[in-house]
Amino acid sequence: MNISKRLERLKIKLMELKKEMPLEINELIDYFLKHMTLNYEKILWILSLNEENLKEKIYKIADIVNKELNTDIITLKGVIEFSNYCKKSCYYCGIRVQNNEVYRYRIPIDEMFEIAKHGVEMGLTTIILQSGEDEYYSDDDLEELIYRIHHELKTAVSISIGERSKEAYKKFRDAGASKVLLKHETINRKIFENVHPDKDYDLRIELLDYLVELGYITGSGNIIGLPGQTLEDIAKDILFMKEHNIKMIGMGPFISTHNTPLENLENGSAELTLNAYAATRLTIPYAQMPTTTALGTIDRKFQYEALNCGCNVIMVNITPDKYRENYNIYDEKIKVDLVGTAKKIIEMGLRIPPYTMRKIYEMEA
């Protein structure tokens, strides 16, 4: 179905929905249909909602927008967490360089390829290579791995490896990486600097813009619940991602983690995270938006609820268990397995990619 037909169907559905909505929500629908986005004030209003009845209505609108403009197919992407070594000192992260209680590991390049191959054989169509900021793997090592996964396995490759040079990211793009995730964490400079003692705020933004310029489907996102953060900050995060042409948006709650400077802080709010998903869907309607593992770690039910309030991606973990249990970026990190997740999505009345479904059936035959 082409874009104009999708837009027309969306307009019809939302106009019908207005008949059962209160005035303030009808005004929001009218604004969205006129501008195909939201402004700061309307984002902030959604973030501030506490009344269940109003939240459910907003989630329904976000769900309709996602499924009419995009699809009701939930994309499943396979994550390989290939190294938990990290040179950075981020105050919230369990694999920060100062944490000497972590058993460190690095997966050899050839083994990574075999894990990716197994993931594709299970039905995954995107492989995400994720790690701490670990310079043990040279740019050439990663370039070769990306090339092999993309060209030999005929699959999309996404990378989430922190800050590398612009030259490195150009090489990775040329090798076949089409997606990249580099979270800005928070657009509030003071908060960013307070939790990132050895990161450069301006460099992070500059690199994000460069990744967009290179033609990556560029992903970013924030952490909800950082110390000192306000709803206004989160609203500005969402607008930042819109203004900087971010196409993949990973938002998750802060989770307090043992042996980090923020270990005694309360976890971020799952409910606020759902509000943020809905506000983001209405601000950046065509974005790929995962319901994050961090949200599922607080309570798995929220991770699935998010699929009905704007999210359209789940990242499943294909890291072998002997490594995965040590990729402790936050405490009690759940394993999101492919088969169980796919079955739950189908039970919810949603769909998964036909290729993935066929492969799962073959595995279970």
PDB file of N, CA and C in Angstrom, residues 9 20 28 32 47 62 67 75 101 122 167 186-187 191 222 233 244-246 248 253 256 328-329 362:
ATOM      1  N   ARG A   9      -6.177   6.186   5.129  1.00  0.00           N
ATOM      2  CA  ARG A   9      -6.757   5.237   6.076  1.00  0.00           C
ATOM      3  C   ARG A   9      -6.551   5.686   7.512  1.00  0.00           C
ATOM      4  N   GLU A  20     -15.183   9.393  20.367  1.00  0.00           N
ATOM      5  CA  GLU A  20     -15.209   8.856  21.733  1.00  0.00           C
ATOM      6  C   GLU A  20     -14.121   9.447  22.619  1.00  0.00           C
ATOM      7  N   LEU A  28      -5.253  17.158  20.236  1.00  0.00           N
ATOM      8  CA  LEU A  28      -3.974  16.525  19.911  1.00  0.00           C
ATOM      9  C   LEU A  28      -4.063  15.787  18.571  1.00  0.00           C
ATOM     10  N   PHE A  32      -1.886  16.544  15.243  1.00  0.00           N
ATOM     11  CA  PHE A  32      -1.086  15.508  14.589  1.00  0.00           C
ATOM     12  C   PHE A  32      -1.461  15.380  13.114  1.00  0.00           C
ATOM     13  N   LEU A  47       3.756  12.977  28.315  1.00  0.00           N
ATOM     14  CA  LEU A  47       4.705  12.472  29.310  1.00  0.00           C
ATOM     15  C   LEU A  47       4.162  12.625  30.727  1.00  0.00           C
ATOM     16  N   ALA A  62      -1.396   6.081  19.371  1.00  0.00           N
ATOM     17  CA  ALA A  62      -0.029   5.776  18.931  1.00  0.00           C
ATOM     18  C   ALA A  62       0.026   4.433  18.216  1.00  0.00           C
ATOM     19  N   LYS A  67       0.625   1.230  13.251  1.00  0.00           N
ATOM     20  CA  LYS A  67       0.191   0.097  12.422  1.00  0.00           C
ATOM     21  C   LYS A  67      -0.386   0.537  11.078  1.00  0.00           C
ATOM     22  N   THR A  75       9.213  -6.466  14.017  1.00  0.00           N
ATOM     23  CA  THR A  75      10.521  -6.884  13.533  1.00  0.00           C
ATOM     24  C   THR A  75      11.340  -7.472  14.679  1.00  0.00           C
ATOM     25  N   GLU A 101      34.481  -6.475  39.393  1.00  0.00           N
ATOM     26  CA  GLU A 101      33.739  -7.685  39.763  1.00  0.00           C
ATOM     27  C   GLU A 101      33.180  -8.415  38.540  1.00  0.00           C
ATOM     28  N   MET A 122      17.873 -19.320  12.127  1.00  0.00           N
ATOM     29  CA  MET A 122      16.684 -19.336  12.984  1.00  0.00           C
ATOM     30  C   MET A 122      15.590 -18.405  12.461  1.00  0.00           C
ATOM     31  N   GLU A 167      36.342   7.778  10.150  1.00  0.00           N
ATOM     32  CA  GLU A 167      36.891   6.913   9.102  1.00  0.00           C
ATOM     33  C   GLU A 167      36.445   5.468   9.298  1.00  0.00           C
ATOM     34  N   THR A 186      21.035  11.484  27.045  1.00  0.00           N
ATOM     35  CA  THR A 186      20.256  12.648  27.471  1.00  0.00           C
ATOM     36  C   THR A 186      20.783  13.866  26.734  1.00  0.00           C
ATOM     37  N   ILE A 187      19.875  14.721  26.303  1.00  0.00           N
ATOM     38  CA  ILE A 187      20.287  15.933  25.602  1.00  0.00           C
ATOM     39  C   ILE A 187      20.597  17.062  26.587  1.00  0.00           C
ATOM     40  N   ILE A 191      23.382  16.902  32.807  1.00  0.00           N
ATOM     41  CA  ILE A 191      23.163  15.519  33.224  1.00  0.00           C
ATOM     42  C   ILE A 191      24.120  14.596  32.485  1.00  0.00           C
ATOM     43  N   ASN A 222      17.444   7.637  24.698  1.00  0.00           N
ATOM     44  CA  ASN A 222      17.777   8.196  26.005  1.00  0.00           C
ATOM     45  C   ASN A 222      17.497   7.184  27.110  1.00  0.00           C
ATOM     46  N   ASP A 233      13.186  17.518  30.081  1.00  0.00           N
ATOM     47  CA  ASP A 233      14.380  16.946  29.446  1.00  0.00           C
ATOM     48  C   ASP A 233      14.002  15.834  28.469  1.00  0.00           C
ATOM     49  N   HIS A 244      17.223  15.731  14.368  1.00  0.00           N
ATOM     50  CA  HIS A 244      18.487  15.199  13.858  1.00  0.00           C
ATOM     51  C   HIS A 244      18.297  13.961  12.975  1.00  0.00           C
ATOM     52  N   ASN A 245      17.065  13.734  12.552  1.00  0.00           N
ATOM     53  CA  ASN A 245      16.762  12.689  11.572  1.00  0.00           C
ATOM     54  C   ASN A 245      17.132  11.293  12.058  1.00  0.00           C
ATOM     55  N   ILE A 246      16.846  11.037  13.334  1.00  0.00           N
ATOM     56  CA  ILE A 246      17.085   9.709  13.907  1.00  0.00           C
ATOM     57  C   ILE A 246      15.952   8.780  13.483  1.00  0.00           C
ATOM     58  N   MET A 248      15.929   5.189  14.199  1.00  0.00           N
ATOM     59  CA  MET A 248      15.704   4.106  15.162  1.00  0.00           C
ATOM     60  C   MET A 248      15.831   4.716  16.558  1.00  0.00           C
ATOM     61  N   PRO A 253      14.209   2.549  30.577  1.00  0.00           N
ATOM     62  CA  PRO A 253      14.341   3.079  31.937  1.00  0.00           C
ATOM     63  C   PRO A 253      15.731   2.812  32.513  1.00  0.00           C
ATOM     64  N   SER A 256      19.184   0.536  38.316  1.00  0.00           N
ATOM     65  CA  SER A 256      20.320   0.631  39.234  1.00  0.00           C
ATOM     66  C   SER A 256      21.118  -0.667  39.201  1.00  0.00           C
ATOM     67  N   ASN A 328      26.704  -7.649  31.706  1.00  0.00           N
ATOM     68  CA  ASN A 328      25.863  -7.122  32.773  1.00  0.00           C
ATOM     69  C   ASN A 328      25.874  -5.595  32.764  1.00  0.00           C
ATOM     70  N   ILE A 329      25.319  -5.015  31.671  1.00  0.00           N
ATOM     71  CA  ILE A 329      25.287  -3.558  31.629  1.00  0.00           C
ATOM     72  C   ILE A 329      24.354  -2.998  32.707  1.00  0.00           C
ATOM     73  N   GLU A 362       9.948 -24.648  11.095  1.00  0.00           N
ATOM     74  CA  GLU A 362      10.871 -25.685  10.644  1.00  0.00           C
ATOM     75  C   GLU A 362      11.685 -26.224  11.807  1.00  0.00           C
TER      76      GLU A 362
END
